Short mmCIF file of C-alpha atoms and ligand atoms in Angstrom, two decimals:
data_model
loop_
_atom_site.label_atom_id
_atom_site.label_comp_id
_atom_site.label_asym_id
_atom_site.label_seq_id
_atom_site.Cartn_x
_atom_site.Cartn_y
_atom_site.Cartn_z
CA MET A 1 91.82 78.55 85.09
CA ILE A 2 94.89 79.00 85.21
CA GLY A 3 96.14 80.61 88.09
CA ALA A 4 94.47 81.93 90.82
CA ALA A 5 95.71 84.01 94.73
CA ALA A 6 94.52 85.27 97.55
CA VAL A 7 96.63 87.91 99.51
CA SER A 8 95.64 89.73 102.75
CA VAL A 9 96.13 93.28 103.32
CA PRO A 10 96.24 95.47 107.12
CA GLY A 11 94.92 99.00 107.47
CA LYS A 12 97.49 100.64 108.98
CA THR A 13 97.17 104.45 111.33
CA ILE A 14 99.57 107.14 111.91
CA LEU A 15 100.20 107.64 115.34
CA PHE A 16 102.39 110.97 114.64
CA GLY A 17 104.14 113.02 111.67
CA GLU A 18 101.17 113.56 109.24
CA HIS A 19 101.08 116.07 106.01
CA ALA A 20 104.16 116.77 107.58
CA ALA A 21 105.74 113.37 106.43
CA VAL A 22 104.47 115.41 102.65
CA TYR A 23 107.11 117.23 103.45
CA GLY A 24 110.38 114.90 104.18
CA HIS A 25 109.68 114.73 108.30
CA PRO A 26 109.41 111.48 109.93
CA ALA A 27 105.94 109.81 111.02
CA LEU A 28 105.26 106.92 113.10
CA VAL A 29 103.19 104.98 112.14
CA THR A 30 101.47 101.07 112.66
CA ALA A 31 99.50 98.16 111.07
CA LEU A 32 95.66 97.71 111.82
CA ASP A 33 94.46 93.96 111.75
CA HIS A 34 90.96 94.59 110.26
CA ARG A 35 91.84 93.04 106.73
CA MET A 36 91.20 93.43 102.91
CA THR A 37 91.26 90.06 100.86
CA VAL A 38 91.82 90.18 97.41
CA THR A 39 91.78 87.21 95.02
CA VAL A 40 92.68 86.73 91.80
CA THR A 41 91.84 84.31 89.26
CA ALA A 42 93.16 84.08 85.74
CA SER A 43 91.25 83.08 83.02
CA SER A 44 92.25 81.64 79.76
CA PRO A 45 91.47 81.54 76.72
CA GLY A 46 90.64 85.29 77.98
CA ASN A 47 91.22 88.80 76.30
CA GLY A 48 92.77 90.36 78.90
CA ALA A 49 89.46 92.40 80.35
CA ILE A 50 89.60 92.76 83.40
CA HIS A 51 86.46 91.69 85.59
CA LEU A 52 86.08 94.00 88.93
CA ASP A 53 84.11 92.61 92.00
CA MET A 54 84.09 94.78 95.56
CA PRO A 55 81.40 93.95 97.31
CA GLY A 56 81.90 96.11 99.60
CA CYS A 57 81.50 98.87 97.64
CA GLY A 58 79.22 98.41 95.23
CA ALA A 59 82.09 97.67 91.97
CA ALA A 60 80.79 94.43 90.13
CA ARG A 61 81.96 95.08 86.58
CA SER A 62 83.45 94.14 83.42
CA PHE A 63 86.37 96.25 81.64
CA ALA A 64 87.21 95.39 77.91
CA PRO A 65 91.28 95.82 77.16
CA ASP A 66 90.57 99.21 75.84
CA GLU A 67 88.11 100.51 78.22
CA ALA A 68 91.12 99.83 80.51
CA ALA A 69 93.95 100.89 78.57
CA ARG A 70 91.98 104.22 78.22
CA ILE A 71 91.24 104.44 82.17
CA ALA A 72 94.97 103.83 82.68
CA ALA A 73 95.89 106.85 79.52
CA TYR A 74 93.52 109.50 80.98
CA ARG A 75 95.19 109.36 84.17
CA THR A 76 98.26 108.71 83.45
CA ALA A 77 97.41 112.14 81.66
CA VAL A 78 96.04 114.11 84.69
CA TRP A 79 98.75 113.02 86.82
CA ALA A 80 100.85 114.30 85.17
CA ARG A 81 99.77 116.69 83.72
CA ALA A 82 99.15 118.06 87.70
CA PHE A 83 103.13 117.21 89.01
CA ALA A 84 105.08 116.51 85.70
CA ASP A 85 103.81 120.23 84.42
CA GLY A 86 101.97 122.05 87.77
CA ASP A 87 101.92 122.16 90.80
CA GLY A 88 99.71 119.79 91.38
CA SER A 89 97.06 122.03 91.77
CA SER A 90 94.90 120.66 88.86
CA PHE A 91 94.91 117.18 90.63
CA ARG A 92 91.58 115.60 90.34
CA PRO A 93 91.31 111.67 92.35
CA VAL A 94 89.68 108.44 90.96
CA ASP A 95 86.59 108.62 91.73
CA ILE A 96 85.11 105.93 89.95
CA PRO A 97 83.63 103.22 92.56
CA GLY A 98 86.97 100.91 91.85
CA GLU A 99 88.80 102.61 89.21
CA LEU A 100 92.13 102.48 90.75
CA ALA A 101 91.42 98.83 91.67
CA VAL A 102 90.99 99.15 87.50
CA LEU A 103 94.33 100.87 87.59
CA ALA A 104 96.20 98.40 89.80
CA THR A 105 95.41 94.99 87.71
CA LEU A 106 95.99 96.80 84.72
CA THR A 107 99.21 97.86 85.56
CA SER A 108 100.07 94.52 87.87
CA CYS A 109 99.77 92.69 84.30
CA VAL A 110 101.65 94.77 81.54
CA GLY A 111 104.54 91.98 81.02
CA LEU A 112 102.69 89.50 82.78
CA SER A 113 101.09 87.64 79.52
CA ALA A 114 97.96 88.81 80.17
CA ALA A 115 96.69 89.34 76.99
CA ARG A 116 95.59 86.42 76.53
CA ARG A 117 93.63 85.86 79.39
CA ASP A 118 90.96 86.84 81.28
CA VAL A 119 91.73 88.48 85.05
CA HIS A 120 89.37 88.73 87.95
CA VAL A 121 90.12 90.56 90.35
CA ARG A 122 87.65 90.19 94.09
CA VAL A 123 88.44 92.56 97.05
CA GLU A 124 86.91 91.83 99.93
CA SER A 125 87.53 94.26 103.41
CA ALA A 126 86.51 95.33 106.70
CA ILE A 127 88.56 98.77 106.43
CA PRO A 128 86.71 101.82 106.07
CA THR A 129 87.62 103.76 102.73
CA GLY A 130 88.55 107.64 103.02
CA SER A 131 89.06 108.02 106.14
CA GLY A 132 92.76 107.63 106.99
CA PHE A 133 92.58 103.40 107.64
CA GLY A 134 94.90 103.50 104.85
CA SER A 135 92.61 101.57 102.38
CA SER A 136 93.50 102.80 99.25
CA ALA A 137 96.87 101.69 100.01
CA ALA A 138 95.79 97.76 101.13
CA LEU A 139 94.11 97.83 97.93
CA ALA A 140 97.17 98.76 95.76
CA VAL A 141 99.49 96.68 97.71
CA GLY A 142 97.20 94.19 97.60
CA VAL A 143 96.35 93.45 93.66
CA THR A 144 99.94 94.17 93.21
CA ALA A 145 100.80 91.54 94.88
CA ALA A 146 97.60 89.06 94.03
CA CYS A 147 98.17 90.11 90.25
CA HIS A 148 101.95 88.96 90.43
CA LEU A 149 101.39 85.38 92.54
CA ALA A 150 98.58 84.67 90.10
CA PHE A 151 101.05 84.56 86.94
CA GLY A 152 103.50 82.63 89.07
CA ARG A 153 105.71 85.79 90.09
CA SER A 154 106.35 86.67 93.75
CA LEU A 155 107.68 90.18 93.58
CA PRO A 156 109.83 91.30 96.04
CA VAL A 157 108.66 93.79 98.57
CA ASP A 158 110.47 96.19 97.90
CA ASP A 159 109.15 96.64 94.31
CA ILE A 160 105.35 95.91 95.68
CA ALA A 161 106.59 99.23 97.37
CA GLU A 162 107.61 101.20 94.45
CA ALA A 163 103.83 100.15 92.27
CA ALA A 164 102.09 100.13 94.84
CA LEU A 165 102.65 103.96 95.34
CA ARG A 166 102.43 104.39 91.57
CA ILE A 167 99.13 103.48 91.55
CA GLU A 168 97.98 105.60 94.98
CA ARG A 169 99.02 108.23 93.67
CA HIS A 170 96.39 108.16 91.14
CA GLN A 171 94.10 109.36 94.24
CA HIS A 172 96.15 110.86 96.56
CA GLY A 173 98.28 113.06 94.23
CA SER A 174 101.69 112.86 95.83
CA PRO A 175 101.23 110.33 98.37
CA SER A 176 104.75 110.38 100.89
CA GLY A 177 104.62 106.83 100.51
CA VAL A 178 103.87 105.82 104.55
CA ASP A 179 100.79 104.16 104.10
CA VAL A 180 101.79 101.97 101.44
CA GLN A 181 104.91 101.21 103.67
CA ALA A 182 102.33 100.81 106.75
CA VAL A 183 100.05 98.23 105.00
CA LEU A 184 102.75 96.20 103.32
CA ARG A 185 105.47 95.63 106.09
CA GLY A 186 103.17 95.97 109.02
CA GLY A 187 104.29 96.38 112.65
CA VAL A 188 105.60 99.63 113.92
CA LEU A 189 107.35 101.52 111.61
CA TRP A 190 109.43 105.04 111.35
CA CYS A 191 109.19 106.30 108.20
CA ARG A 192 111.07 109.99 106.35
CA ARG A 193 110.38 111.03 102.62
CA GLU A 194 113.60 110.88 100.97
CA PRO A 195 114.89 112.05 97.62
CA LEU A 196 115.32 108.48 96.73
CA GLY A 197 112.35 107.14 97.87
CA LEU A 198 110.79 106.53 102.00
CA ALA A 199 112.88 105.34 104.11
CA HIS A 200 112.02 103.06 106.81
CA GLU A 201 112.48 101.35 110.21
CA GLU A 202 111.37 99.36 111.82
CA VAL A 203 110.41 100.43 115.60
CA GLY A 204 109.51 96.80 116.91
CA ALA A 205 109.71 96.83 120.30
CA ALA A 206 106.94 99.80 120.54
CA ALA A 207 104.64 97.22 119.81
CA GLY A 208 103.64 96.30 122.43
CA ARG A 209 103.19 99.46 123.69
CA LEU A 210 100.79 100.65 121.68
CA GLY A 211 97.34 99.46 123.57
CA ALA A 212 98.11 103.11 124.96
CA PHE A 213 95.43 104.10 121.88
CA ARG A 214 91.93 104.13 121.36
CA LEU A 215 90.35 104.58 117.87
CA PHE A 216 87.37 106.17 116.88
CA HIS A 217 85.51 106.86 113.21
CA SER A 218 84.67 110.38 113.81
CA GLY A 219 82.45 110.76 110.41
CA SER A 220 83.91 110.58 106.09
CA PRO A 221 85.08 113.60 105.48
CA ALA A 222 84.10 115.44 102.47
CA GLU A 223 87.37 115.82 101.34
CA SER A 224 89.73 113.32 100.05
CA THR A 225 93.43 112.99 101.41
CA GLY A 226 94.45 114.80 97.80
CA GLU A 227 92.32 118.08 98.57
CA MET A 228 93.30 117.63 102.17
CA VAL A 229 96.91 117.72 100.71
CA ALA A 230 97.00 120.59 98.01
CA ALA A 231 94.85 122.47 100.86
CA VAL A 232 98.27 122.40 103.29
CA ARG A 233 100.43 123.19 99.95
CA ARG A 234 97.98 126.19 99.17
CA LEU A 235 98.24 127.58 103.37
CA ARG A 236 101.83 126.79 102.38
CA ASP A 237 102.32 128.79 99.69
CA GLU A 238 100.34 131.89 101.80
CA ASP A 239 101.56 131.32 105.00
CA PRO A 240 104.83 129.75 105.34
CA ALA A 241 105.99 130.62 108.56
CA ARG A 242 102.63 128.53 110.11
CA VAL A 243 103.31 125.74 108.53
CA GLU A 244 106.70 125.21 108.70
CA GLY A 245 106.00 126.06 112.27
CA ALA A 246 103.18 122.90 112.77
CA PHE A 247 105.32 121.24 111.13
CA ALA A 248 108.14 121.11 113.80
CA ALA A 249 105.95 120.64 115.91
CA ILE A 250 104.47 117.11 114.45
CA GLU A 251 107.80 116.17 113.70
CA ALA A 252 109.28 117.36 117.70
CA ALA A 253 105.56 114.91 118.68
CA ALA A 254 106.45 111.54 116.33
CA ARG A 255 110.10 112.15 118.09
CA GLU A 256 108.92 112.26 121.45
CA GLY A 257 105.72 109.85 120.88
CA ARG A 258 108.37 107.16 119.70
CA ALA A 259 110.52 107.74 122.51
CA ALA A 260 107.55 107.50 124.85
CA LEU A 261 106.49 104.01 123.29
CA LEU A 262 109.46 102.73 123.05
CA SER A 263 109.98 103.57 127.44
CA GLY A 264 106.28 102.77 127.90
CA ASP A 265 105.75 106.05 129.72
CA ASP A 266 101.88 106.08 128.23
CA ALA A 267 102.04 109.06 130.81
CA ALA A 268 103.76 111.15 128.40
CA LEU A 269 101.30 110.11 125.83
CA VAL A 270 98.73 112.34 126.73
CA ALA A 271 100.63 115.96 126.62
CA ILE A 272 103.17 114.76 123.03
CA VAL A 273 99.24 114.00 121.37
CA ARG A 274 98.01 117.57 122.81
CA ARG A 275 100.76 118.70 121.64
CA ALA A 276 100.30 116.91 118.10
CA GLU A 277 96.75 118.20 117.65
CA ALA A 278 97.42 121.82 118.39
CA ALA A 279 99.86 121.77 115.23
CA LEU A 280 97.09 120.12 112.77
CA GLU A 281 95.15 122.75 113.96
CA ALA A 282 97.46 124.98 112.65
CA LEU A 283 97.05 123.51 109.46
CA ASP A 284 93.37 123.76 109.66
CA VAL A 285 93.09 120.29 108.76
CA VAL A 286 90.64 119.42 112.01
CA HIS A 287 86.54 118.97 110.71
CA SER A 288 85.09 122.11 113.44
CA ASP A 289 83.09 119.45 115.18
CA VAL A 290 85.71 116.83 115.73
CA ARG A 291 87.75 119.83 117.49
CA ALA A 292 84.83 120.47 120.00
CA ALA A 293 85.09 116.68 120.67
CA ILE A 294 88.77 116.84 121.52
CA ARG A 295 88.31 119.60 123.38
CA ALA A 296 85.99 118.16 125.67
CA ILE A 297 88.28 115.19 125.93
CA GLU A 298 91.59 117.43 126.25
CA ALA A 299 89.16 118.81 129.71
CA GLU A 300 88.73 114.99 131.28
CA GLY A 301 91.67 115.07 131.12
CA GLY A 302 93.18 113.42 128.37
CA ALA A 303 94.00 113.95 124.45
CA ALA A 304 93.20 113.10 121.03
CA LYS A 305 94.73 113.43 117.32
CA ILE A 306 92.82 112.97 113.67
CA SER A 307 94.84 110.74 111.72
CA GLY A 308 95.74 110.81 108.50
CA ALA A 309 94.47 113.47 105.73
CA GLY A 310 91.98 114.49 108.42
CA GLY A 311 88.84 116.48 106.78
CA ARG A 312 86.97 120.13 107.39
CA SER A 313 84.16 119.67 106.03
CA GLY A 314 81.35 116.18 105.50
CA ALA A 315 81.08 114.43 108.49
CA GLY A 316 84.22 113.97 110.41
CA ALA A 317 87.77 114.00 110.46
CA GLY A 318 87.70 110.27 109.99
CA LEU A 319 90.56 108.34 111.86
CA VAL A 320 91.24 109.71 115.39
CA LEU A 321 93.58 108.24 117.90
CA VAL A 322 92.15 108.93 122.51
CA VAL A 323 95.04 108.69 124.74
CA HIS A 324 94.41 108.63 128.35
CA PRO A 325 96.76 108.22 131.71
CA ASP A 326 93.82 106.79 133.17
CA PRO A 327 92.75 103.16 131.47
CA GLY A 328 89.36 103.08 133.80
CA TRP A 329 88.79 106.06 131.71
CA HIS A 330 88.19 104.27 128.56
CA ARG A 331 86.04 102.14 129.79
CA ARG A 332 83.37 105.34 131.25
CA PHE A 333 83.74 107.06 127.75
CA ALA A 334 80.84 107.70 126.19
CA PRO A 335 82.30 108.83 121.97
CA PRO A 336 81.21 112.23 121.12
CA ALA A 337 77.19 111.59 117.99
CA GLY A 338 78.54 110.87 115.19
CA TRP A 339 81.86 108.92 116.45
CA ILE A 340 81.73 104.99 116.42
CA ALA A 341 84.83 103.10 118.57
CA HIS A 342 87.08 101.08 115.85
CA GLY A 343 88.46 97.91 117.76
CA VAL A 344 91.20 96.16 115.95
CA GLY A 345 94.71 95.32 117.12
CA LEU A 346 97.39 97.81 116.57
CA GLY A 347 100.97 96.56 115.23
CA ALA A 348 99.42 93.59 112.52
CA GLN A 349 100.93 91.86 110.50
CA GLY A 350 101.52 93.64 107.04
CA LEU A 351 100.60 92.08 103.22
CA ARG A 352 100.30 88.25 103.61
CA GLU A 353 99.68 85.52 101.25
CA GLU A 354 96.26 83.72 101.75
CA ILE A 355 95.01 79.96 100.50
CA ALA A 356 92.71 81.00 97.43
CA ALA A 357 89.61 79.55 96.88
O1 PMV B 401 95.74 107.72 103.70
P1 PMV B 401 95.82 108.96 104.73
O2 PMV B 401 94.37 110.21 105.00
O3 PMV B 401 96.05 108.52 106.00
O4 PMV B 401 96.98 110.21 105.15
C1 PMV B 401 98.00 110.41 104.36
C2 PMV B 401 98.87 110.87 104.70
C3 PMV B 401 99.20 112.56 104.50
O5 PMV B 401 100.63 112.75 105.52
C4 PMV B 401 98.04 113.19 105.24
C5 PMV B 401 99.88 112.30 103.49
C6 PMV B 401 100.78 111.35 102.45
O6 PMV B 401 101.18 111.05 101.53
O7 PMV B 401 101.59 111.44 104.05
#
């Protein structure tokens, strides 16, 4: 062994602003303290093979250098055909367990004299996948950071963000970058996509107020984030007034939500969350069962919204945030069938270097 490093990365939730963020509207995001740990060891002598061990998703296999390079070339071509030459409609996300980790490892190891070494990547994660909790962003950030550290380089945070975003797009198509920033920097961030990248501002003062939000996993959607973003893009082409109206409502909710968190006005959050959810439903990104469950919460004086891309079919719409003006209501609340309470802290620390085992 010639180098080893371990990092941990939190998950994330989008409090307000999903989907609209893709089109330059602001989003309020925060890191979740369920973490992914990525350990990378570089062993010598080797030939540049990648050995991947991801116990959580059953991906334990080795990739010879030419196989990893073929995957990267294929994925680069898929992305370029969809987004550099097209409108994104031909995009197909990575679909083999571990493929994103291989792309992240290969991309990170370019220029790190990895060709004469074998790279072992182990990913252990408490972050649910494919449900709005930030798992792919955490993977992209964690593998990028750990690979560089294992080869003796500490990459600046902005460079990690840029590299991770290039990786995440093989999963999400044309991500806004809010997921990557949230898991990388941690805390609470106000983000906005700009022509030259994603601007972010720390909203540290909001961190103490995040207990107003309770998290639930409503079940994994059948659709990927990339598919939901593409569905919204098609809807925008067909009915621009409806979609622009929804984006404006989402932005207004994000601004009011930030103000309510900063002033500690928990009661105001109920109406704001309801408006955000109504706008997301206008975008048709909320599974009908989840919509029904949210109506029942509203009937009891609370509010709930999906967080992330959502979904139309499958078991649910992924992560759902619930607020209620009466803290006692949360204790009495019996989650709808299929929902699982996700008791994890919000406002968590971002990327963190750990001791490699
Ligand atoms: O990865 P998810 O499911 O949390 O969704 C990301 C949020 C979107 O706004 C739908 C997409 C994006 O890139 O911002």
